Coordinates of C-alpha atoms in Angstrom, one line a residue:
M1486 CA 16.0 5.9 -10.9
T1487 CA 13.4 5.0 -13.4
P1488 CA 10.0 3.5 -12.6
W1489 CA 9.3 0.0 -12.7
R1490 CA 7.0 -1.6 -14.9
V1491 CA 3.9 -3.2 -13.1
S1492 CA 0.8 -4.7 -14.0
N1493 CA -2.6 -3.4 -13.4
P1494 CA -3.8 -4.1 -9.7
E1495 CA -5.5 -7.4 -9.3
I1496 CA -7.7 -8.5 -5.9
V1497 CA -6.3 -11.8 -5.2
W1498 CA -8.5 -11.9 -1.8
D1499 CA -11.3 -10.2 -1.0
A1500 CA -11.4 -10.6 2.7
G1501 CA -13.3 -7.7 3.9
A1502 CA -10.3 -7.0 6.8
V1503 CA -11.0 -4.4 9.0
L1504 CA -7.7 -3.0 9.3
G1505 CA -5.5 -5.7 7.3
E1506 CA -1.4 -5.1 7.9
S1507 CA 1.7 -6.5 8.0
P1508 CA 2.3 -8.6 4.9
V1509 CA 5.3 -11.1 4.9
W1510 CA 6.2 -13.1 2.1
S1511 CA 7.6 -16.4 2.9
P1512 CA 10.0 -17.3 0.1
R1513 CA 10.4 -21.1 1.7
E1514 CA 6.3 -21.7 1.5
R1515 CA 6.1 -19.1 -1.3
A1516 CA 3.2 -17.9 0.6
L1517 CA 1.9 -14.2 1.9
W1518 CA 1.3 -14.2 5.7
W1519 CA -0.9 -10.7 6.7
V1520 CA -3.0 -9.8 9.6
D1521 CA -6.3 -8.0 10.4
I1522 CA -5.6 -6.1 13.3
K1523 CA -9.0 -4.8 14.4
G1524 CA -10.5 -8.0 13.2
L1525 CA -8.5 -10.2 15.0
A1526 CA -7.4 -12.6 12.5
L1527 CA -4.1 -14.1 10.8
F1528 CA -3.7 -14.8 7.0
R1529 CA -2.1 -16.8 4.6
Y1530 CA -2.3 -17.1 1.1
E1531 CA -0.5 -19.4 -1.2
L1532 CA 0.5 -18.4 -4.4
E1533 CA 0.6 -21.4 -6.9
T1534 CA -2.6 -23.1 -5.5
G1535 CA -4.6 -19.8 -4.3
L1536 CA -4.9 -21.6 -0.9
R1537 CA -6.5 -19.1 1.6
S1538 CA -6.0 -20.0 5.3
V1539 CA -7.7 -18.2 8.5
W1540 CA -7.1 -18.3 11.9
R1541 CA -8.4 -16.4 14.9
A1542 CA -6.6 -14.4 17.6
G1543 CA -7.6 -13.5 21.2
E1544 CA -6.1 -10.3 20.7
P1545 CA -5.1 -7.5 18.2
I1546 CA -1.9 -8.8 16.2
G1547 CA -0.1 -5.5 14.9
C1548 CA 2.6 -7.1 13.3
I1549 CA 4.4 -10.8 12.1
S1550 CA 7.7 -12.0 10.9
A1551 CA 7.6 -14.7 8.4
P1552 CA 7.2 -18.3 10.3
D1553 CA 10.6 -20.2 11.2
S1554 CA 11.3 -23.8 10.5
T1555 CA 8.7 -24.7 13.6
G1556 CA 6.0 -22.7 12.2
R1557 CA 6.2 -19.8 14.7
L1558 CA 5.6 -16.3 13.5
L1559 CA 7.4 -13.5 15.9
A1560 CA 4.6 -11.0 16.5
A1561 CA 4.2 -7.8 18.4
T1562 CA 0.7 -7.9 20.0
R1563 CA -1.7 -5.6 21.9
S1564 CA -0.3 -6.9 25.0
G1565 CA 3.5 -7.5 23.8
F1566 CA 6.1 -9.3 21.8
A1567 CA 5.3 -13.1 21.6
W1568 CA 5.5 -16.2 19.3
L1569 CA 2.3 -17.1 17.3
T1570 CA 1.3 -20.6 16.2
P1571 CA -1.4 -21.3 14.0
D1572 CA -3.3 -24.1 15.2
E1573 CA -5.2 -27.0 13.2
D1574 CA -8.3 -26.0 15.1
G1575 CA -8.4 -22.5 13.6
A1576 CA -7.0 -20.4 16.5
V1577 CA -3.5 -18.9 17.1
S1578 CA -1.9 -20.2 20.2
R1579 CA 0.4 -17.2 22.0
T1580 CA 3.5 -17.7 23.9
A1581 CA 4.4 -14.3 25.6
I1582 CA 8.2 -12.9 25.2
I1583 CA 7.9 -9.7 27.1
A1584 CA 5.1 -6.8 27.6
P1585 CA 7.5 -3.5 27.7
E1586 CA 4.5 -1.0 28.5
P1587 CA 2.4 -2.2 31.0
D1588 CA 2.2 1.4 32.0
L1589 CA 0.1 2.3 29.0
P1590 CA -3.0 0.2 28.7
G1591 CA -4.3 2.0 26.3
N1592 CA -1.7 1.4 23.6
R1593 CA -1.2 -1.3 21.1
F1594 CA 1.6 -2.4 18.8
N1595 CA 0.6 -1.9 15.1
D1596 CA 3.5 -1.7 12.2
G1597 CA 6.7 -3.7 12.6
K1598 CA 9.3 -6.0 10.7
R1599 CA 12.2 -7.8 11.2
A1600 CA 15.7 -6.1 10.6
P1601 CA 18.7 -7.1 8.4
D1602 CA 20.6 -8.0 11.8
G1603 CA 17.8 -10.2 13.0
S1604 CA 16.1 -8.4 15.5
F1605 CA 12.4 -7.7 15.4
W1606 CA 11.2 -3.7 15.1
A1607 CA 7.8 -2.4 16.2
G1608 CA 6.0 0.6 16.8
S1609 CA 3.4 0.9 19.6
M1610 CA 1.0 3.3 19.7
D1611 CA -2.3 5.0 21.3
D1612 CA -5.2 2.7 20.1
A1613 CA -7.2 5.7 20.3
E1614 CA -4.9 7.6 18.3
A1615 CA -5.2 10.6 20.3
A1616 CA -2.1 10.7 22.6
D1617 CA 1.6 11.0 21.4
S1618 CA 2.5 8.0 23.8
G1619 CA 3.7 5.3 21.0
A1620 CA 7.3 4.2 20.6
W1621 CA 9.5 2.2 18.6
W1622 CA 10.8 -1.2 20.3
R1623 CA 13.7 -3.5 19.1
L1624 CA 13.7 -6.8 20.4
D1625 CA 16.5 -9.3 20.7
A1626 CA 14.6 -12.8 19.9
A1627 CA 17.4 -14.6 21.3
S1628 CA 17.5 -13.1 24.6
G1629 CA 14.2 -11.5 24.8
E1630 CA 15.4 -8.2 25.8
A1631 CA 13.4 -4.9 24.5
T1632 CA 14.9 -1.8 23.9
R1633 CA 13.1 1.5 23.6
L1634 CA 14.7 3.5 21.0
A1635 CA 12.6 6.3 20.6
T1636 CA 9.3 8.2 22.3
G1637 CA 6.3 10.8 21.2
Y1638 CA 4.8 9.3 18.5
R1639 CA 1.2 9.1 17.1
V1640 CA 0.6 6.6 14.8
T1641 CA 3.9 4.3 14.3
N1642 CA 4.3 2.7 10.6
G1643 CA 7.1 0.7 9.2
P1644 CA 9.5 0.7 9.2
A1645 CA 11.7 0.2 6.3
F1646 CA 15.4 -1.0 5.8
D1647 CA 18.0 0.0 3.6
P1648 CA 21.3 -1.9 4.5
S1649 CA 23.2 -0.7 1.6
R1650 CA 23.2 3.0 2.8
S1651 CA 22.7 2.0 6.8
R1652 CA 19.3 3.7 7.1
V1653 CA 15.9 3.3 8.4
Y1654 CA 12.9 4.9 7.6
L1655 CA 10.0 5.4 10.3
T1656 CA 6.6 7.2 9.7
D1657 CA 4.5 9.1 12.0
S1658 CA 1.5 8.6 9.8
A1659 CA -0.9 10.9 12.2
R1660 CA 1.4 13.8 11.2
Q1661 CA 2.1 12.6 7.8
T1662 CA 6.0 12.6 8.4
V1663 CA 8.3 10.3 7.0
F1664 CA 11.4 10.1 8.6
V1665 CA 14.9 8.4 7.7
A1666 CA 17.7 8.0 10.5
N1667 CA 21.6 6.1 10.3
W1668 CA 20.8 2.5 11.0
I1669 CA 23.4 0.9 13.6
A1670 CA 23.6 -2.8 12.7
G1671 CA 23.0 -4.6 16.6
G1672 CA 21.4 -1.5 17.8
G1673 CA 19.2 1.0 17.1
F1674 CA 19.4 4.5 15.2
D1675 CA 20.6 8.2 15.5
Q1676 CA 20.4 11.5 13.3
L1677 CA 16.9 11.0 12.9
R1678 CA 15.5 13.7 10.5
V1679 CA 12.5 14.6 8.1
F1680 CA 12.7 12.3 4.7
R1681 CA 9.2 13.9 3.6
Q1682 CA 6.4 16.0 4.6
F1683 CA 3.1 15.3 3.1
G1684 CA 0.0 17.4 3.5
E1685 CA -3.5 18.0 2.2
G1686 CA -4.5 15.8 -0.5
D1687 CA -1.6 13.7 -0.5
G1688 CA -3.0 10.7 1.9
Y1689 CA -1.4 9.2 4.9
P1690 CA 1.9 7.6 4.5
D1691 CA 1.5 4.0 5.7
G1692 CA 3.6 1.0 5.6
M1693 CA 6.9 0.8 3.7
E1694 CA 9.3 -1.3 1.8
V1695 CA 12.9 -0.5 0.1
D1696 CA 13.2 -2.0 -2.9
S1697 CA 16.3 -3.8 -4.7
D1698 CA 17.2 -0.4 -6.3
G1699 CA 17.2 1.1 -2.8
A1700 CA 14.0 3.3 -3.6
L1701 CA 11.2 3.5 -1.0
W1702 CA 7.8 2.6 -1.5
I1703 CA 5.0 3.7 0.5
A1704 CA 1.3 3.1 0.8
F1705 CA -1.1 6.2 1.2
W1706 CA -4.0 5.6 3.6
D1707 CA -6.8 7.7 2.1
G1708 CA -4.3 8.2 -0.8
A1709 CA -5.3 5.0 -3.0
C1710 CA -1.9 4.4 -4.2
L1711 CA 1.6 3.5 -3.5
R1712 CA 4.4 5.9 -4.2
R1713 CA 7.9 5.2 -5.0
F1714 CA 10.6 7.5 -4.1
D1715 CA 14.2 7.9 -4.3
P1716 CA 16.7 8.1 -1.5
D1717 CA 16.6 12.0 -1.9
G1718 CA 13.0 12.1 -1.2
A1719 CA 12.1 12.7 -5.2
L1720 CA 8.8 11.0 -6.3
I1721 CA 9.6 8.7 -9.2
Q1722 CA 6.4 7.0 -10.0
T1723 CA 2.7 6.8 -8.3
V1724 CA 0.9 3.6 -9.0
D1725 CA -3.1 3.6 -8.4
L1726 CA -5.4 1.0 -6.4
P1727 CA -8.8 0.1 -6.5
A1728 CA -8.6 0.3 -2.5
R1729 CA -8.9 3.6 -0.7
R1730 CA -7.1 2.7 2.1
P1731 CA -4.1 0.6 1.4
T1732 CA -1.8 0.0 4.6
S1733 CA 1.4 -1.9 3.5
L1734 CA 3.2 -3.5 1.0
A1735 CA 5.8 -6.8 0.6
F1736 CA 7.8 -7.7 -2.0
A1737 CA 7.6 -11.3 -3.1
P1738 CA 11.0 -11.3 -5.4
E1739 CA 10.7 -15.1 -6.4
A1740 CA 7.2 -14.5 -7.9
N1741 CA 8.4 -11.0 -9.1
R1742 CA 5.2 -9.7 -7.4
I1743 CA 4.3 -7.1 -4.7
F1744 CA 1.5 -7.6 -2.6
I1745 CA -0.7 -4.7 -1.0
T1746 CA -2.9 -4.9 2.4
T1747 CA -5.8 -2.6 2.6
A1748 CA -8.6 -1.6 5.2
S1749 CA -12.2 -1.2 4.8
I1750 CA -13.0 0.5 8.6
G1751 CA -14.7 3.6 8.3
L1752 CA -15.9 2.9 4.4
T1753 CA -18.7 1.8 2.9
P1754 CA -18.2 -2.0 2.3
G1755 CA -17.2 -2.9 -1.0
K1756 CA -14.8 -4.7 -3.3
A1757 CA -11.0 -4.0 -2.6
Q1758 CA -11.9 -2.4 0.7
G1759 CA -9.8 -4.9 3.2
A1760 CA -8.5 -6.8 -0.1
L1761 CA -5.6 -8.5 -0.5
I1762 CA -4.0 -7.1 -3.8
T1763 CA -0.9 -7.7 -5.8
L1764 CA 0.9 -6.3 -8.8
S1765 CA 3.3 -8.3 -11.3
L1766 CA 6.5 -7.1 -12.1
D1767 CA 7.7 -7.2 -15.6

């Protein structure tokens, strides 16, 4: 695989997000949706007009899917899976689906996304990042049934799906470990194994996405970059970013762009920290 040609990073929204996460491209709207987990906010950026919209949430939103035809977003929040509706008054209405971890009040949901089979996967984690109480969950949105797929994680991030290879990538950021497993359509995964182990100086692997070539892109918290790996785990390229703590990325193929969310938590306030960043693809 050859490196992709990308532009210099451009800050399109200096939002100052505390913990920006879960960028999701909506082709129908040509807009990018994302959240600030710690800042209790939902964002929308409209590409053509540059329109920026913000809604305030009543609890942390870990991850979202693109809105459906009614404007609802499927989400994993602190208290469980829910449908979210951005209201005209600037707030977010929440319709609960299921709270799968009532016995773990210190946990919240973190990263997640829709799988190719339409299910919604999300990882829970100890909000204090001290206990290995996190788990991976799969929600069947039609039935409202949530299935626990795996346990024992510290900081869950991903998943990233490669349906052409029947693969799913999962991360435990605290352990600097990216795993790969066999993805089972209509189910979970099996044969989990280490894809890449990172160490001192690498930063922490965070949100991920698989591109059209089957390469895995990873945002590196405290690494100030994206790194792209081939399916065997070999590094293809590194894209440096002006933000120290990039958290995740989303492809916008209709616009030939990559969008990147970032965090400002624990950092001196400044431009790019907590911003929404974009790269143009040649």
